[in-house]
Amino acid sequence: MDSAIARDQALDAAETLFYGRGIQAVGMDDIRGASGVSLKRLYQLFPAKEQLVVAYLERRDIRWRQRLADHVAGHEDPGRRVLAVFDWLGEWFREPDFRGCAWINSYGELGATSERVTAQVRTHKQAFKDYLAGLVRDAGLPSDLAEQVYLLAEGAMVTAGIEQSGPKPAEQAGRAARMLVEGHGGTVGH
Amino acid sequence: MDSAIARDQALDAAETLFYGRGIQAVGMDDIRGASGVSLKRLYQLFPAKEQLVVAYLERRDIRWRQRLADHVAGHEDPGRRVLAVFDWLGEWFREPDFRGCAWINSYGELGATSERVTAQVRTHKQAFKDYLAGLVRDAGLPSDLAEQVYLLAEGAMVTAGIEQSGPKPAEQAGRAARMLVEGHGGTVGH
DNA sequence: CGTGGGGGAGAACGCACGTTCTCCCGCTCG
DNA sequence: CGAGCGGGAGAACGTGCGTTCTCCCCCACG
């Protein structure tokens, strides 16, 4: 059954196009052209565009958090791990096709229109916040800090998207996070 | 010349509808219906929808920064002024029709499509950042802090929009900002 | 070899919407 | 009073796009 392959190709095209040009600016026909998957098959796999959008966000969510977790796992010191998040954000921002946070952008585009998209955005952000909360807890830091680190990360993502200024927002957010961690008695191996 | 009045009415309708439902979800006909300004007149005042969008963002920018500045001006202590920004954000988030930051949402919707909208979003965010930089400088704090406070504010705005959780993100961001200010030797009258 | 069903290509359909055009009213100025 | 024009209501036009339909090919099975 190569419908699994077709599904992957469709999602690959969706990810490139939706992320790069915005969701409403991309038609189902563009997805077909970029993926080589016929319209008929596309509509078998995803009965409506909205479901393709949600599937795109879901798959990207999995991959995004995995990449982050992989990077963070490269550090041993629990205090350092919290800050490693910002290193990774900087790497992400540096990528040439970086255009901001896919979920924030999608929310801006469809948050008022599509409940399913909104739900997916909230799910993703909650998962990210929970992940940070785990890192903060493991470092023996107070739980309030998790939310504060989260806000810094979100601010860095929005700003990096709008300014297209590369990793700078992540570095600045990382310095702020370091101050907050040390202010709470945290220690940070270099 | 009541074309000034028609312009205001058009912009009032545009602000309510674009902000509340998203820009692409609102047609020029909806603007006409909500404003009472005929299509003919609308197109005299704004030769294309994009220009109405930009005008909406510009007018909102002026008003938004004025409201913020008015609130902050109610505090005497320069250190306290920096934190007053977050008090005001909390008040804003509490408003019943709050749906996130209009510029962040517009960027998500049209950033990939419309250069003019992107330019307006960057202008607004730069003005906000400059304003914060002034507050930080007046408080005798290092200029790096301005960017950090800015990132916290952006993070709070995005999060408040997505979560619809009221003033909490602003309060948490305010606590973080307070720690950063105090960590830099700033003093904060209560 | 015949047949039937799954799939591809792309036309067709319906609708939404940005923009323009038509028609007509009412006011203003001579 | 009469001519002309600015403006309102809304139809019309063109296009884009989500979704479905038509037609045809190809291959598995009797």
mmCIF file of N, CA, C and O in Angstrom, chain A residues 35-103:
data_model
loop_
_atom_site.group_PDB
_atom_site.id
_atom_site.type_symbol
_atom_site.label_atom_id
_atom_site.label_comp_id
_atom_site.label_asym_id
_atom_site.label_seq_id
_atom_site.Cartn_x
_atom_site.Cartn_y
_atom_site.Cartn_z
ATOM 1 N N SER A 35 3.740 17.856 -4.914
ATOM 2 C CA SER A 35 3.873 16.519 -4.331
ATOM 3 C C SER A 35 3.786 15.416 -5.378
ATOM 4 O O SER A 35 4.239 14.301 -5.141
ATOM 5 N N GLY A 36 3.153 15.723 -6.521
ATOM 6 C CA GLY A 36 2.926 14.670 -7.502
ATOM 7 C C GLY A 36 1.784 13.754 -7.121
ATOM 8 O O GLY A 36 1.519 12.774 -7.804
ATOM 9 N N VAL A 37 1.095 14.076 -6.041
ATOM 10 C CA VAL A 37 -0.065 13.271 -5.635
ATOM 11 C C VAL A 37 -1.313 13.879 -6.263
ATOM 12 O O VAL A 37 -1.559 15.074 -6.138
ATOM 13 N N SER A 38 -2.090 13.050 -6.962
ATOM 14 C CA SER A 38 -3.246 13.592 -7.683
ATOM 15 C C SER A 38 -4.297 14.126 -6.708
ATOM 16 O O SER A 38 -4.371 13.725 -5.551
ATOM 17 N N LEU A 39 -5.127 15.017 -7.238
ATOM 18 C CA LEU A 39 -6.178 15.601 -6.403
ATOM 19 C C LEU A 39 -7.084 14.522 -5.828
ATOM 20 O O LEU A 39 -7.471 14.575 -4.657
ATOM 21 N N LYS A 40 -7.421 13.552 -6.651
ATOM 22 C CA LYS A 40 -8.308 12.494 -6.196
ATOM 23 C C LYS A 40 -7.724 11.796 -4.962
ATOM 24 O O LYS A 40 -8.399 11.588 -3.957
ATOM 25 N N ARG A 41 -6.458 11.475 -5.064
ATOM 26 C CA ARG A 41 -5.793 10.800 -3.965
ATOM 27 C C ARG A 41 -5.665 11.714 -2.757
ATOM 28 O O ARG A 41 -5.857 11.289 -1.610
ATOM 29 N N LEU A 42 -5.353 12.967 -3.018
ATOM 30 C CA LEU A 42 -5.258 13.928 -1.915
ATOM 31 C C LEU A 42 -6.554 13.950 -1.103
ATOM 32 O O LEU A 42 -6.533 13.912 0.131
ATOM 33 N N TYR A 43 -7.666 13.978 -1.838
ATOM 34 C CA TYR A 43 -8.948 14.064 -1.126
ATOM 35 C C TYR A 43 -9.355 12.733 -0.505
ATOM 36 O O TYR A 43 -10.203 12.701 0.377
ATOM 37 N N GLN A 44 -8.759 11.633 -0.970
ATOM 38 C CA GLN A 44 -8.966 10.381 -0.245
ATOM 39 C C GLN A 44 -8.232 10.425 1.090
ATOM 40 O O GLN A 44 -8.758 10.037 2.119
ATOM 41 N N LEU A 45 -7.000 10.933 1.033
ATOM 42 C CA LEU A 45 -6.179 10.943 2.242
ATOM 43 C C LEU A 45 -6.649 12.000 3.240
ATOM 44 O O LEU A 45 -6.660 11.775 4.453
ATOM 45 N N PHE A 46 -7.031 13.175 2.712
ATOM 46 C CA PHE A 46 -7.459 14.280 3.581
ATOM 47 C C PHE A 46 -8.748 14.857 3.002
ATOM 48 O O PHE A 46 -8.703 15.658 2.070
ATOM 49 N N PRO A 47 -9.886 14.478 3.560
ATOM 50 C CA PRO A 47 -11.173 14.847 2.961
ATOM 51 C C PRO A 47 -11.397 16.351 2.810
ATOM 52 O O PRO A 47 -12.302 16.761 2.090
ATOM 53 N N ALA A 48 -10.612 17.156 3.501
ATOM 54 C CA ALA A 48 -10.740 18.600 3.293
ATOM 55 C C ALA A 48 -9.400 19.243 3.576
ATOM 56 O O ALA A 48 -8.550 18.683 4.282
ATOM 57 N N LYS A 49 -9.211 20.419 3.062
ATOM 58 C CA LYS A 49 -7.936 21.110 3.240
ATOM 59 C C LYS A 49 -7.599 21.274 4.717
ATOM 60 O O LYS A 49 -6.448 21.125 5.117
ATOM 61 N N GLU A 50 -8.614 21.595 5.501
ATOM 62 C CA GLU A 50 -8.368 21.806 6.923
ATOM 63 C C GLU A 50 -7.674 20.598 7.558
ATOM 64 O O GLU A 50 -6.796 20.754 8.407
ATOM 65 N N GLN A 51 -8.039 19.408 7.132
ATOM 66 C CA GLN A 51 -7.435 18.224 7.735
ATOM 67 C C GLN A 51 -5.987 18.054 7.287
ATOM 68 O O GLN A 51 -5.155 17.559 8.046
ATOM 69 N N LEU A 52 -5.710 18.479 6.071
ATOM 70 C CA LEU A 52 -4.316 18.468 5.629
ATOM 71 C C LEU A 52 -3.508 19.462 6.466
ATOM 72 O O LEU A 52 -2.375 19.179 6.881
ATOM 73 N N VAL A 53 -4.084 20.599 6.743
ATOM 74 C CA VAL A 53 -3.403 21.606 7.554
ATOM 75 C C VAL A 53 -3.116 21.053 8.942
ATOM 76 O O VAL A 53 -1.989 21.163 9.454
ATOM 77 N N VAL A 54 -4.123 20.452 9.545
ATOM 78 C CA VAL A 54 -3.928 19.905 10.895
ATOM 79 C C VAL A 54 -2.868 18.806 10.870
ATOM 80 O O VAL A 54 -1.996 18.752 11.744
ATOM 81 N N ALA A 55 -2.924 17.956 9.861
ATOM 82 C CA ALA A 55 -1.937 16.871 9.776
ATOM 83 C C ALA A 55 -0.525 17.439 9.610
ATOM 84 O O ALA A 55 0.436 16.916 10.186
ATOM 85 N N TYR A 56 -0.414 18.479 8.803
ATOM 86 C CA TYR A 56 0.882 19.149 8.636
ATOM 87 C C TYR A 56 1.391 19.669 9.972
ATOM 88 O O TYR A 56 2.552 19.444 10.343
ATOM 89 N N LEU A 57 0.538 20.327 10.714
ATOM 90 C CA LEU A 57 0.965 20.879 12.010
ATOM 91 C C LEU A 57 1.314 19.764 12.992
ATOM 92 O O LEU A 57 2.291 19.878 13.743
ATOM 93 N N GLU A 58 0.549 18.684 12.947
ATOM 94 C CA GLU A 58 0.822 17.573 13.874
ATOM 95 C C GLU A 58 2.186 16.939 13.588
ATOM 96 O O GLU A 58 2.973 16.700 14.498
ATOM 97 N N ARG A 59 2.429 16.661 12.317
ATOM 98 C CA ARG A 59 3.704 16.023 12.005
ATOM 99 C C ARG A 59 4.862 16.957 12.312
ATOM 100 O O ARG A 59 5.901 16.539 12.831
ATOM 101 N N ARG A 60 4.695 18.217 12.001
ATOM 102 C CA ARG A 60 5.761 19.176 12.293
ATOM 103 C C ARG A 60 5.982 19.292 13.803
ATOM 104 O O ARG A 60 7.114 19.466 14.268
ATOM 105 N N ASP A 61 4.918 19.199 14.559
ATOM 106 C CA ASP A 61 5.022 19.253 16.020
ATOM 107 C C ASP A 61 5.917 18.135 16.531
ATOM 108 O O ASP A 61 6.865 18.368 17.293
ATOM 109 N N ILE A 62 5.624 16.926 16.084
ATOM 110 C CA ILE A 62 6.436 15.778 16.494
ATOM 111 C C ILE A 62 7.908 16.021 16.167
ATOM 112 O O ILE A 62 8.789 15.886 17.024
ATOM 113 N N ARG A 63 8.168 16.381 14.935
ATOM 114 C CA ARG A 63 9.553 16.535 14.495
ATOM 115 C C ARG A 63 10.260 17.684 15.210
ATOM 116 O O ARG A 63 11.427 17.580 15.583
ATOM 117 N N TRP A 64 9.530 18.773 15.369
ATOM 118 C CA TRP A 64 10.124 19.964 15.996
ATOM 119 C C TRP A 64 10.552 19.644 17.431
ATOM 120 O O TRP A 64 11.678 19.925 17.843
ATOM 121 N N ARG A 65 9.651 19.035 18.173
ATOM 122 C CA ARG A 65 9.990 18.734 19.566
ATOM 123 C C ARG A 65 11.079 17.675 19.660
ATOM 124 O O ARG A 65 11.886 17.680 20.587
ATOM 125 N N GLN A 66 11.110 16.784 18.687
ATOM 126 C CA GLN A 66 12.161 15.776 18.698
ATOM 127 C C GLN A 66 13.527 16.422 18.471
ATOM 128 O O GLN A 66 14.511 16.114 19.160
ATOM 129 N N ARG A 67 13.588 17.310 17.501
ATOM 130 C CA ARG A 67 14.852 17.990 17.218
ATOM 131 C C ARG A 67 15.331 18.761 18.447
ATOM 132 O O ARG A 67 16.514 18.743 18.797
ATOM 133 N N LEU A 68 14.390 19.458 19.083
ATOM 134 C CA LEU A 68 14.749 20.201 20.293
ATOM 135 C C LEU A 68 15.264 19.255 21.381
ATOM 136 O O LEU A 68 16.333 19.479 21.971
ATOM 137 N N ALA A 69 14.519 18.187 21.601
ATOM 138 C CA ALA A 69 14.905 17.248 22.662
ATOM 139 C C ALA A 69 16.265 16.624 22.359
ATOM 140 O O ALA A 69 17.093 16.440 23.265
ATOM 141 N N ASP A 70 16.523 16.320 21.088
ATOM 142 C CA ASP A 70 17.815 15.740 20.728
ATOM 143 C C ASP A 70 18.950 16.698 21.074
ATOM 144 O O ASP A 70 19.987 16.288 21.602
ATOM 145 N N HIS A 71 18.749 17.951 20.749
ATOM 146 C CA HIS A 71 19.806 18.918 21.041
ATOM 147 C C HIS A 71 20.037 19.043 22.549
ATOM 148 O O HIS A 71 21.168 19.006 23.026
ATOM 149 N N VAL A 72 18.952 19.179 23.270
ATOM 150 C CA VAL A 72 19.064 19.371 24.719
ATOM 151 C C VAL A 72 19.712 18.147 25.373
ATOM 152 O O VAL A 72 20.498 18.278 26.316
ATOM 153 N N ALA A 73 19.395 16.973 24.852
ATOM 154 C CA ALA A 73 19.931 15.746 25.433
ATOM 155 C C ALA A 73 21.449 15.680 25.315
ATOM 156 O O ALA A 73 22.101 14.881 25.989
ATOM 157 N N GLY A 74 22.024 16.520 24.471
ATOM 158 C CA GLY A 74 23.480 16.541 24.340
ATOM 159 C C GLY A 74 24.183 17.208 25.502
ATOM 160 O O GLY A 74 25.411 17.237 25.539
ATOM 161 N N HIS A 75 23.441 17.738 26.423
ATOM 162 C CA HIS A 75 24.040 18.383 27.600
ATOM 163 C C HIS A 75 23.715 17.581 28.853
ATOM 164 O O HIS A 75 22.607 17.086 29.006
ATOM 165 N N GLU A 76 24.710 17.498 29.729
ATOM 166 C CA GLU A 76 24.521 16.692 30.936
ATOM 167 C C GLU A 76 23.921 17.496 32.076
ATOM 168 O O GLU A 76 22.987 17.063 32.740
ATOM 169 N N ASP A 77 24.485 18.673 32.294
ATOM 170 C CA ASP A 77 24.088 19.465 33.459
ATOM 171 C C ASP A 77 22.644 19.951 33.340
ATOM 172 O O ASP A 77 22.287 20.596 32.348
ATOM 173 N N PRO A 78 21.819 19.639 34.319
ATOM 174 C CA PRO A 78 20.401 20.013 34.235
ATOM 175 C C PRO A 78 20.195 21.523 34.112
ATOM 176 O O PRO A 78 19.272 21.972 33.413
ATOM 177 N N GLY A 79 21.001 22.319 34.789
ATOM 178 C CA GLY A 79 20.859 23.766 34.672
ATOM 179 C C GLY A 79 21.212 24.226 33.265
ATOM 180 O O GLY A 79 20.556 25.096 32.692
ATOM 181 N N ARG A 80 22.229 23.613 32.706
ATOM 182 C CA ARG A 80 22.654 23.969 31.354
ATOM 183 C C ARG A 80 21.598 23.574 30.322
ATOM 184 O O ARG A 80 21.449 24.238 29.293
ATOM 185 N N ARG A 81 20.890 22.537 30.614
ATOM 186 C CA ARG A 81 19.882 22.067 29.665
ATOM 187 C C ARG A 81 18.810 23.109 29.395
ATOM 188 O O ARG A 81 18.353 23.261 28.267
ATOM 189 N N VAL A 82 18.422 23.800 30.443
ATOM 190 C CA VAL A 82 17.389 24.828 30.253
ATOM 191 C C VAL A 82 17.881 25.855 29.242
ATOM 192 O O VAL A 82 17.157 26.269 28.332
ATOM 193 N N LEU A 83 19.146 26.236 29.398
ATOM 194 C CA LEU A 83 19.668 27.267 28.490
ATOM 195 C C LEU A 83 19.960 26.724 27.096
ATOM 196 O O LEU A 83 19.959 27.478 26.117
ATOM 197 N N ALA A 84 20.171 25.420 27.025
ATOM 198 C CA ALA A 84 20.443 24.822 25.712
ATOM 199 C C ALA A 84 19.253 25.005 24.771
ATOM 200 O O ALA A 84 19.417 25.007 23.549
ATOM 201 N N VAL A 85 18.082 25.161 25.351
ATOM 202 C CA VAL A 85 16.904 25.419 24.515
ATOM 203 C C VAL A 85 17.129 26.649 23.637
ATOM 204 O O VAL A 85 16.781 26.651 22.449
ATOM 205 N N PHE A 86 17.749 27.645 24.211
ATOM 206 C CA PHE A 86 17.939 28.883 23.448
ATOM 207 C C PHE A 86 19.055 28.749 22.406
ATOM 208 O O PHE A 86 19.004 29.388 21.359
ATOM 209 N N ASP A 87 20.025 27.904 22.720
ATOM 210 C CA ASP A 87 21.027 27.607 21.684
ATOM 211 C C ASP A 87 20.353 26.994 20.466
ATOM 212 O O ASP A 87 20.622 27.366 19.332
ATOM 213 N N TRP A 88 19.474 26.055 20.754
ATOM 214 C CA TRP A 88 18.811 25.387 19.637
ATOM 215 C C TRP A 88 17.915 26.342 18.864
ATOM 216 O O TRP A 88 17.882 26.328 17.630
ATOM 217 N N LEU A 89 17.205 27.193 19.586
ATOM 218 C CA LEU A 89 16.374 28.195 18.901
ATOM 219 C C LEU A 89 17.239 29.029 17.961
ATOM 220 O O LEU A 89 16.860 29.311 16.820
ATOM 221 N N GLY A 90 18.419 29.399 18.422
ATOM 222 C CA GLY A 90 19.313 30.187 17.578
ATOM 223 C C GLY A 90 19.688 29.445 16.311
ATOM 224 O O GLY A 90 19.708 30.017 15.224
ATOM 225 N N GLU A 91 19.953 28.165 16.447
ATOM 226 C CA GLU A 91 20.271 27.369 15.252
ATOM 227 C C GLU A 91 19.085 27.332 14.292
ATOM 228 O O GLU A 91 19.245 27.452 13.075
ATOM 229 N N TRP A 92 17.926 27.162 14.869
ATOM 230 C CA TRP A 92 16.715 27.124 14.046
ATOM 231 C C TRP A 92 16.538 28.461 13.317
ATOM 232 O O TRP A 92 16.312 28.484 12.100
ATOM 233 N N PHE A 93 16.666 29.545 14.022
ATOM 234 C CA PHE A 93 16.449 30.872 13.426
ATOM 235 C C PHE A 93 17.426 31.125 12.279
ATOM 236 O O PHE A 93 17.153 31.910 11.383
ATOM 237 N N ARG A 94 18.563 30.467 12.360
ATOM 238 C CA ARG A 94 19.587 30.694 11.353
ATOM 239 C C ARG A 94 19.274 29.988 10.027
ATOM 240 O O ARG A 94 19.875 30.317 8.992
ATOM 241 N N GLU A 95 18.397 29.043 10.062
ATOM 242 C CA GLU A 95 18.112 28.302 8.826
ATOM 243 C C GLU A 95 17.572 29.251 7.747
ATOM 244 O O GLU A 95 16.767 30.136 8.045
ATOM 245 N N PRO A 96 18.008 29.036 6.496
ATOM 246 C CA PRO A 96 17.690 30.029 5.461
ATOM 247 C C PRO A 96 16.194 30.185 5.182
ATOM 248 O O PRO A 96 15.748 31.268 4.850
ATOM 249 N N ASP A 97 15.442 29.114 5.345
ATOM 250 C CA ASP A 97 14.018 29.245 5.051
ATOM 251 C C ASP A 97 13.196 29.500 6.319
ATOM 252 O O ASP A 97 11.974 29.334 6.302
ATOM 253 N N PHE A 98 13.859 29.913 7.376
ATOM 254 C CA PHE A 98 13.121 30.208 8.609
ATOM 255 C C PHE A 98 12.172 31.380 8.400
ATOM 256 O O PHE A 98 12.560 32.427 7.899
ATOM 257 N N ARG A 99 10.937 31.161 8.757
ATOM 258 C CA ARG A 99 9.928 32.219 8.594
ATOM 259 C C ARG A 99 9.062 32.342 9.844
ATOM 260 O O ARG A 99 7.863 32.592 9.754
ATOM 261 N N GLY A 100 9.665 32.170 10.997
ATOM 262 C CA GLY A 100 8.914 32.281 12.237
ATOM 263 C C GLY A 100 8.340 30.942 12.667
ATOM 264 O O GLY A 100 8.583 29.911 12.042
ATOM 265 N N CYS A 101 7.589 30.994 13.740
ATOM 266 C CA CYS A 101 6.994 29.781 14.315
ATOM 267 C C CYS A 101 5.747 29.414 13.533
ATOM 268 O O CYS A 101 4.815 30.210 13.388
ATOM 269 N N ALA A 102 5.719 28.184 13.022
ATOM 270 C CA ALA A 102 4.597 27.750 12.181
ATOM 271 C C ALA A 102 3.267 27.847 12.923
ATOM 272 O O ALA A 102 2.235 28.153 12.322
ATOM 273 N N TRP A 103 3.285 27.597 14.220
ATOM 274 C CA TRP A 103 2.030 27.576 14.967
ATOM 275 C C TRP A 103 1.540 28.990 15.249
ATOM 276 O O TRP A 103 0.353 29.278 15.134
#
